[in-house]
Structures are given as structure tokens and as C-alpha cells.
Tab-separated table of C-alpha atoms in Angstrom:
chain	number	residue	atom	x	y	z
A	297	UNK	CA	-14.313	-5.983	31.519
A	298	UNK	CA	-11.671	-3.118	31.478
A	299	UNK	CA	-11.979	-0.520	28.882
A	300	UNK	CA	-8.734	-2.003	27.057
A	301	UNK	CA	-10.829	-5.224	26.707
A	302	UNK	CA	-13.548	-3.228	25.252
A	303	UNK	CA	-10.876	-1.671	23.038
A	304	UNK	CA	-9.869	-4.776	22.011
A	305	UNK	CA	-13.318	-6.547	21.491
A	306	UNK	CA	-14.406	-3.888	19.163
A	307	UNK	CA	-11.410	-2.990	16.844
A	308	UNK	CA	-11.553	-7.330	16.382
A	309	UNK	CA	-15.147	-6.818	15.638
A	310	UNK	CA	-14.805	-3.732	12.909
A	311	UNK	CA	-12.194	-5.660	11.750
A	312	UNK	CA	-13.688	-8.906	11.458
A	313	UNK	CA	-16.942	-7.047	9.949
A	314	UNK	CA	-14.494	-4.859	6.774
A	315	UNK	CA	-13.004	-8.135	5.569
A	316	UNK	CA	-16.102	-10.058	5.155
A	317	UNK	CA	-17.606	-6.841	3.447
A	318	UNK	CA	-14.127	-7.143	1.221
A	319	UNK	CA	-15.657	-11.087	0.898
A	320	UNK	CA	-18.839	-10.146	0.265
A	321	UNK	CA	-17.542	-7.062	-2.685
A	322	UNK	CA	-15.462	-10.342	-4.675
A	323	UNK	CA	-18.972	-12.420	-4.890
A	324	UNK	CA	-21.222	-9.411	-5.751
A	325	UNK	CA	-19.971	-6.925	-7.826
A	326	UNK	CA	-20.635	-7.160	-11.393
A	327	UNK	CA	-17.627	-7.507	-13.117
A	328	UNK	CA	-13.371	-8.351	-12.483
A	329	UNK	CA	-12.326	-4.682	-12.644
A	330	UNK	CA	-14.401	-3.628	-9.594
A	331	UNK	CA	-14.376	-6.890	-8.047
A	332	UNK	CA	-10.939	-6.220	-7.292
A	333	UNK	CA	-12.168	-2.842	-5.358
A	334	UNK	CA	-13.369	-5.500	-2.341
A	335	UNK	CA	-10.285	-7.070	-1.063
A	336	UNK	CA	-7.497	-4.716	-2.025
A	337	UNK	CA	-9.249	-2.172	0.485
A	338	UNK	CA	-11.763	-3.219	2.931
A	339	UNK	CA	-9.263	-6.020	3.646
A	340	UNK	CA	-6.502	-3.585	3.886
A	341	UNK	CA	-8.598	-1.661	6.690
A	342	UNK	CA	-10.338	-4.887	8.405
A	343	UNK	CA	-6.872	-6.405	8.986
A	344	UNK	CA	-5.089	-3.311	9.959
A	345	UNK	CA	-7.671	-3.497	12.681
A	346	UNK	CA	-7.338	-6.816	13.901
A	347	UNK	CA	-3.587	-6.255	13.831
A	348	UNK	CA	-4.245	-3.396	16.027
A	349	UNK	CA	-6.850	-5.142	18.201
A	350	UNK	CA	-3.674	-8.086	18.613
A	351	UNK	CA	-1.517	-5.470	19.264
A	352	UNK	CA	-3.343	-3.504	22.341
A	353	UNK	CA	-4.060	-7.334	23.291
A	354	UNK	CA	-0.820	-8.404	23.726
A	355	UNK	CA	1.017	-5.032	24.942
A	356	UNK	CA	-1.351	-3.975	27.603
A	357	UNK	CA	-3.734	-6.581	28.572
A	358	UNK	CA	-1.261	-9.080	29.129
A	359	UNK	CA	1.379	-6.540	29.396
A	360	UNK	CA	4.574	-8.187	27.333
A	361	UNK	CA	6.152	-6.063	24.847
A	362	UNK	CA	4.885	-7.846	21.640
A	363	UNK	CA	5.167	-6.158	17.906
A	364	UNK	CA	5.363	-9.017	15.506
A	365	UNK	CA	2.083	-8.034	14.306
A	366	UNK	CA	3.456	-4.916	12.839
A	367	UNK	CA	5.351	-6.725	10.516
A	368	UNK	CA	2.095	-7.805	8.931
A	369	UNK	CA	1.010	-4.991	8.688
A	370	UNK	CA	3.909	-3.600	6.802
A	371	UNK	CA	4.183	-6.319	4.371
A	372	UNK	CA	0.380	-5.911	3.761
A	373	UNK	CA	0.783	-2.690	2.841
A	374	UNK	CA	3.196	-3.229	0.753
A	375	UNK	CA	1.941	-6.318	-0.924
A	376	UNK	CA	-1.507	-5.385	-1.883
A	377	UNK	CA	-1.276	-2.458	-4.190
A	378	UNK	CA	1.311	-5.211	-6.006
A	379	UNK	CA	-1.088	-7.889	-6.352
A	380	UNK	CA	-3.764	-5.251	-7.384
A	381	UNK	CA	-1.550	-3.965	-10.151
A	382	UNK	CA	-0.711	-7.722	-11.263
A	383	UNK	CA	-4.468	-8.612	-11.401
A	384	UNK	CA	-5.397	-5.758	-13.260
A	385	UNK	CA	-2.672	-6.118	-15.467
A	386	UNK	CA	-3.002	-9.705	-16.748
A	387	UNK	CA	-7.017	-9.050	-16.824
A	388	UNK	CA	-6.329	-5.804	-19.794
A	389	UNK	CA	-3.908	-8.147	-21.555
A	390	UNK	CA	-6.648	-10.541	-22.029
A	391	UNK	CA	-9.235	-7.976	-22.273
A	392	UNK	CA	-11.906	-9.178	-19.935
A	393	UNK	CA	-15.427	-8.349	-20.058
A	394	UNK	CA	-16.557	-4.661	-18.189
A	395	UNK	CA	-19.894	-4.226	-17.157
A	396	UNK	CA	-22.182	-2.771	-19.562
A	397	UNK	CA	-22.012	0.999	-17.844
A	398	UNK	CA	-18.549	1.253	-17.591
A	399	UNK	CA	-17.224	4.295	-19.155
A	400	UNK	CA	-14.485	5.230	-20.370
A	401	UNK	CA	-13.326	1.827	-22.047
A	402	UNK	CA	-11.557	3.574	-24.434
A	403	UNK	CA	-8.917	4.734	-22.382
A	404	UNK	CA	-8.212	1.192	-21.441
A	405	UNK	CA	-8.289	0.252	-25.164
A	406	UNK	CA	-11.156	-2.313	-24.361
B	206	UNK	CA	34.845	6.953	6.620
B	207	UNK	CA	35.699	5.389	3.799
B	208	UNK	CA	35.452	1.864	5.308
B	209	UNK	CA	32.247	2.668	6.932
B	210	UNK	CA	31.133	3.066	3.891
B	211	UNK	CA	32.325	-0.383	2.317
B	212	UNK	CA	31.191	-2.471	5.525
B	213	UNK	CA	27.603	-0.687	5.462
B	214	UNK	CA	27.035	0.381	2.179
B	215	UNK	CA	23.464	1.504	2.818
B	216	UNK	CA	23.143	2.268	7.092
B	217	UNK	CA	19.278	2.784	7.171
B	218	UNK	CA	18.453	-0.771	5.296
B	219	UNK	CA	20.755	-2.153	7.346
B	220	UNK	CA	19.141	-1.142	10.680
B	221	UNK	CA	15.711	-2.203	8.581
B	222	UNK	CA	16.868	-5.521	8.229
B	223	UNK	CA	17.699	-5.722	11.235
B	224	UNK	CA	14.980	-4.454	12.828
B	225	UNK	CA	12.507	-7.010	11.001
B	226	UNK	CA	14.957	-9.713	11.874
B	227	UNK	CA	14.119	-8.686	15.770
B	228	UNK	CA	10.418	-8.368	14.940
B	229	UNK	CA	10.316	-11.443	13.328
B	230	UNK	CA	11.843	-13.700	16.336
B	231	UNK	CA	9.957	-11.448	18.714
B	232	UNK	CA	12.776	-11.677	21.026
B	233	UNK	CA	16.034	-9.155	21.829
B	234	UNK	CA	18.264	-12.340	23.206
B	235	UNK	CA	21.867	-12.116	22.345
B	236	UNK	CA	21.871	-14.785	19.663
B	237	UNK	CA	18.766	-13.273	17.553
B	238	UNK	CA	20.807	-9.755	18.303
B	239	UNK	CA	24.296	-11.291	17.324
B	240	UNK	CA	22.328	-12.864	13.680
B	241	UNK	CA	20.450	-9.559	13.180
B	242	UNK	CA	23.809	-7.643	12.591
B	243	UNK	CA	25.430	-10.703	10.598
B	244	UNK	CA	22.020	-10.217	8.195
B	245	UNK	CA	21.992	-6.755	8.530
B	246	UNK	CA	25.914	-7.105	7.105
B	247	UNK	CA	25.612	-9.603	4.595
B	248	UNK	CA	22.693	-8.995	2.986
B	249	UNK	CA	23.348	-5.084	1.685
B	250	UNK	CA	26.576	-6.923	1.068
B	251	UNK	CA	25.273	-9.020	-1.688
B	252	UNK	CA	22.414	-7.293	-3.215
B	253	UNK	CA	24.773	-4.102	-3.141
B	254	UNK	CA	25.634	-4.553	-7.083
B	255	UNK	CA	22.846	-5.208	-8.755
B	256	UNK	CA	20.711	-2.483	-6.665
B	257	UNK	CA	19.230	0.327	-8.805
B	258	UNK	CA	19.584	3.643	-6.719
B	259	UNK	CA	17.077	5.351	-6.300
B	260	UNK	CA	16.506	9.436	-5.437
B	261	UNK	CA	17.071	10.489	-1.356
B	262	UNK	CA	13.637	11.694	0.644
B	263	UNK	CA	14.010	15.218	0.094
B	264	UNK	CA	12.020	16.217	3.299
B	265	UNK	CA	11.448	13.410	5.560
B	266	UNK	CA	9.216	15.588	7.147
B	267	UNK	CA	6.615	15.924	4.585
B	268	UNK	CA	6.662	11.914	4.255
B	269	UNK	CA	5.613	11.224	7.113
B	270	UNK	CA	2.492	13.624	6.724
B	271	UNK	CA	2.307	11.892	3.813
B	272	UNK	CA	1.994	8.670	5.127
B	273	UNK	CA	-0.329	9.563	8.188
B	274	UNK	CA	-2.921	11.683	5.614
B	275	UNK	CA	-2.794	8.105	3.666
B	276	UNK	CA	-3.903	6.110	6.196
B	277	UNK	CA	-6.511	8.288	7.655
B	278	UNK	CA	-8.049	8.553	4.092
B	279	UNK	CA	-7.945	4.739	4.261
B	280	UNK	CA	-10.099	4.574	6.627
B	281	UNK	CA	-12.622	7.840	5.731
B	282	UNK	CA	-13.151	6.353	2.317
B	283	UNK	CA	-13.293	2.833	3.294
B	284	UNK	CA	-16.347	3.930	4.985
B	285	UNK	CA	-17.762	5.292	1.149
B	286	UNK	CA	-16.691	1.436	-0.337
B	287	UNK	CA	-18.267	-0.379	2.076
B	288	UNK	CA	-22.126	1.718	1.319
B	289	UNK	CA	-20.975	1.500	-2.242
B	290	UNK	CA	-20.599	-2.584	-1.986
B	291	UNK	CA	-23.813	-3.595	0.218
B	292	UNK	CA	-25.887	-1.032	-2.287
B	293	UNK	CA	-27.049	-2.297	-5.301
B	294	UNK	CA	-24.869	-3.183	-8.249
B	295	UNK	CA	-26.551	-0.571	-10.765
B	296	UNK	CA	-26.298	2.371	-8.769
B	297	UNK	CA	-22.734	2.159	-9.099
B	298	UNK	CA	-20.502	4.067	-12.088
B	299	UNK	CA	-17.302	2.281	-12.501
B	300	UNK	CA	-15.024	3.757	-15.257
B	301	UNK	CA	-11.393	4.024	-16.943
B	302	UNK	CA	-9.801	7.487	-15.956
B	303	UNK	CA	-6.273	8.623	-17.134
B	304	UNK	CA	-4.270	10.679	-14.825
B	305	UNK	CA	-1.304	12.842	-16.156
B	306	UNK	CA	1.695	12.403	-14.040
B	307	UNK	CA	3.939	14.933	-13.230
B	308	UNK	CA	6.461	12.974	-11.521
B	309	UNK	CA	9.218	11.604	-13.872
B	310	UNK	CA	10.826	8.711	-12.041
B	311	UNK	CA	9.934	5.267	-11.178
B	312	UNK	CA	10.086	5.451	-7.502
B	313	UNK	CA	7.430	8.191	-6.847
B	314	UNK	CA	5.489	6.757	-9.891
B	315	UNK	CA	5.505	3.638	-7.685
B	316	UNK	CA	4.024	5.435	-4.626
B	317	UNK	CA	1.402	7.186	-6.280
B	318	UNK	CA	0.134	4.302	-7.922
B	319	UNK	CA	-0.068	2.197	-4.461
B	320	UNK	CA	-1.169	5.441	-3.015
B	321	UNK	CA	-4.163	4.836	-5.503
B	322	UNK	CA	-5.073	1.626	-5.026
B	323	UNK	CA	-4.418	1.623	-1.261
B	324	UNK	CA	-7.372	4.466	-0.990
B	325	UNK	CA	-10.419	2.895	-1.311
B	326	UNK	CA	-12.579	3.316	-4.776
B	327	UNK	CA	-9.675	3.224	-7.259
B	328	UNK	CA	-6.925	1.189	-8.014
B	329	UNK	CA	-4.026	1.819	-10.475
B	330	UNK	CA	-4.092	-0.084	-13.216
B	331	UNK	CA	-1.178	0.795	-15.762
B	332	UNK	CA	1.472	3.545	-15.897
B	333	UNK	CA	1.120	4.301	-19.781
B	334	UNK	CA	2.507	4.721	-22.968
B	335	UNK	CA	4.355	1.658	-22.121
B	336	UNK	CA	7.929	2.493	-23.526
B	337	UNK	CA	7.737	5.742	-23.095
B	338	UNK	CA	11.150	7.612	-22.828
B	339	UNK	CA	12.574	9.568	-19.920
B	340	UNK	CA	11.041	12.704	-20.979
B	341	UNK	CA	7.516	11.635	-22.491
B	342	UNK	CA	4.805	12.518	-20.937
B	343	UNK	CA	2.996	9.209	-19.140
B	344	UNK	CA	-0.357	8.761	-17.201
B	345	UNK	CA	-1.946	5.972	-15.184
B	346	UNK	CA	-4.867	4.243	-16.411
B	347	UNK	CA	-7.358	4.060	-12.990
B	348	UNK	CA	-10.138	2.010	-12.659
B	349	UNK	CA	-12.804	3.466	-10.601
B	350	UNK	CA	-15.800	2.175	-8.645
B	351	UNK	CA	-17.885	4.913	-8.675
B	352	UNK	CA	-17.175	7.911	-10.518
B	353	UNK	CA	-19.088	11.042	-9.801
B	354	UNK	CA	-16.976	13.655	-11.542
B	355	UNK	CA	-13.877	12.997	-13.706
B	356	UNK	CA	-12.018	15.935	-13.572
B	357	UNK	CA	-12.482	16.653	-9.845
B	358	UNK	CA	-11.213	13.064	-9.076
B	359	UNK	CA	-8.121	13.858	-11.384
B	360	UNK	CA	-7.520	17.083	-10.045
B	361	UNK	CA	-7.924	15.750	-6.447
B	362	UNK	CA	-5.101	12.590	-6.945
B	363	UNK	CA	-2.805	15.199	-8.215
B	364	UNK	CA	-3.108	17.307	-5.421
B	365	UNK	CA	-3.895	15.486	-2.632
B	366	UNK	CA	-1.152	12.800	-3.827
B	367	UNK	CA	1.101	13.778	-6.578
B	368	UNK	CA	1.862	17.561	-5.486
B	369	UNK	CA	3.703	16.232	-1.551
B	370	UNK	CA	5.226	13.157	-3.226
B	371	UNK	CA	6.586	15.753	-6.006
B	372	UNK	CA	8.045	17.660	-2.629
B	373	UNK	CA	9.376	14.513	-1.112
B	374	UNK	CA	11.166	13.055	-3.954
């Protein structure tokens, strides 16, 4: 195996590993608020590096000029700070339950 | 000049558009080229009344600092998440935090706020009062996974964040 191959196998791997963690944050955490923390940013990080892994992939081992996958990570980017805020949103207009130790409730008007 | 203007009302989402339209087919033949400039005409064409505009980058420069310190501090704190997540639940301190804003219009507001929930351990919640004027003060409500100190967290979004998106907008 080349070092590129190498390159590639491991960003896929990292990346495979952060969005299961992201997974793994949305079934354990104890409440909605900071299950949200799980796939707005391990996800954010674990794609970005299979995207990258694709990219090296495409561009240098098989050596076309291939940059679709930028595009996904753009509209990621984008997107999931957006869904995040939607999420968040609805869940304080129907005031759901925080864990017992969250502080600060007040400021959310919980 | 002044047809330049009227054909390509706004040159840089123009050569966006078209750009994505290249990405998207993956391909630089003549007939993806030839439809890229038709969409990258007709589109800034029709959504060119109803657009709100919005304040130039004042130093293009400093964005794209920005942008790089962003994703590096993706991937630093990322790193803090993922102990935080496979530790166990009670060790963590998740909390409400307000953060005073300093920047006034809707477009920075917007990047700080992704900003915020793009770095890992907080996400934006609200930009409140809700109907507050031009000139009232407003904050964003944060939620927080783990909150060790609230006024070093504030004063860390506001400088870390808020003070170059106050210099690029």
C-alpha cells in the first residue's frame, strides 16, 4: 500500500469512528438539549473526513480531477447549524424537560 | 457599465452558481459550461427583487482567517466532545448561558450563531429579546454541554468569534 492509501484508509476510519460517537451522543446523553451536542458536531467532523478521505481517493489514487464531494461539504456546513437552531427552537417553545443539573434554566425561561 | 450591471446584477453569486452547477455535473463539457452561464444569468435575474442586501466583507482577508481558525477549532474541540460523550452522563454540566452581542445586524448575528454551534460543546439556541428593535441590545441564549466557567466561556465567544466578525462586517 502507498502512503496515499494509508492516507486514505485512516481519514475513512476517524471519520467513520466521529459519526458513530455523534450516534452513540443521540442514544446516551441525558436529555434533548445536549443530545443535540452529538450529531451537530462529531458528525460535522466525521463527515468532513470521509469527504476528505473521497477526495484524496479520487484525485490522486486514481488520479481524475474529482470535487463533487466538496459540495457536501459546503452544504453541510451550512445546513447543520440551521437544523440545530430549528431543533432547539421548537424544543423551548414546548418547553422540554432538562436534566436535573442543568443550570441556568432561567435564562431559557424553563 | 451600466448594462453590466443589469445583465449581472450580483458577479460573485453568479460565478457561485455557476461554479456549483460545474461541481454538481462533475464535468467541464461545453453543454454543462453553456447551462452554467444560462443559470448563472437567470437565476440572480429572478431572485434579484425580492433579495434583502446585505453589508460587503469589509476585509476579505480577515475572513478567511476567520474561517480557517473555525475549522481547526472544529476539530481541537471535537476531540473535548467526544471524552465528554463516552464519559459518564453525571460528570457532565450542561447549562443555559446568555451572550451579549455586539454586532447589530442579522448577517454577522447569523455567523456567530453557526460559528457556535459548529464548534463543538455549544450550540446557539435563540438570538433574544425576540422583537427587539434596531438599536436594543440582544444576546443569544447557548446551550452548553459542559460548562466549567461562565464568564470565561462568554468572554472567549466574544473574542475569539464576535471581535474578527465585528472587523469583517
Amino acid at each position: 500500500m502507498s502512503w496515499l492509501e494509508w492516507l486514505v484508509a485512516l481519514l475513512a476510519v476517524a471519520g467513520s469512528l466521529f459519526v458513530l460517537l455523534g450516534s452513540v451522543a443521540l442514544v446516551k446523553l441525558p436529555d434533548f438539549y445536549t443530545r443535540l451536542h452529538g450529531p451537530t458536531k462529531a458528525t460535522t467532523l466525521g463527515l468532513g473526513a470521509l469527504v476528505l478521505a473521497s477526495i484524496v481517493y479520487f484525485n490522486f489514487v486514481k488520479g481524475e480531477l474529482n470535487l463533487q464531494q466538496l459540495l457536501i461539504a459546503l452544504f453541510l456546513f451550512i445546513t447543520a447549524p440551521i437544523t440545530a437552531h430549528m431543533l432547539v427552537k421548537a424544543a423551548l417553545h414546548l418547553k422540554l424537560k432538562t436534566s436535573a443539573h442543568t443550570s441556568g434554566k432561567q435564562n431559557a425561561d424553563l | 457599465m451600466k448594462s453590466l450591471k443589469k445583465w449581472w446584477p450580483t458577479p460573485i453569486r453568479s460565478l457561485f452558481l455557476f461554479l456549483v452547477w460545474l461541481l454538481l455535473n462533475n464535468s467541464v463539457e461545453f453543454f454543462h459550461l453553456f447551462f452554467g452561464v444560462v443559470l448563472a444569468w437567470l437565476i440572480p435575474q429572478l431572485i434579484h427583487k425580492f433579495r434583502l442586501v446585505q453589508p460587503g466583507m469589509k476585509s476579505p482577508g480577515t475572513a478567511i482567517r476567520y474561517g480557517l481558525m473555525v475549522l481547526w477549532d472544529i476539530v481541537v474541540a471535537n476531540m473535548q466532545v467526544v471524552r465528554l460523550v463516552v464519559g459518564p452522563n453525571k460528570r457532565l454540566r450542561p447549562a443555559f448561558i446568555k451572550v451579549p452581542l455586539d454586532l447589530t445586524d442579522n448577517l454577522s448575528i447569523t455567523f456567530l450563531a453557526s460559528t457556535v454551534s459548529l464548534t463543538p460543546g455549544t450550540v446557539s439556541a435563540e438570538v433574544l429579546p425576540l422583537n427587539a428593535g434596531i438599536d436594543e441590545p440582544r444576546y443569544l441564549l447557548v446551550h452548553v454541554l459542559d460548562l466549567a466557567d461562565e464568564a470565561e466561556l462568554i468572554q472567549q465567544i466574544k473574542e475569539r468569534y464576535e471581535a474578527p466578525l465585528k472587523e469583517i462586517f
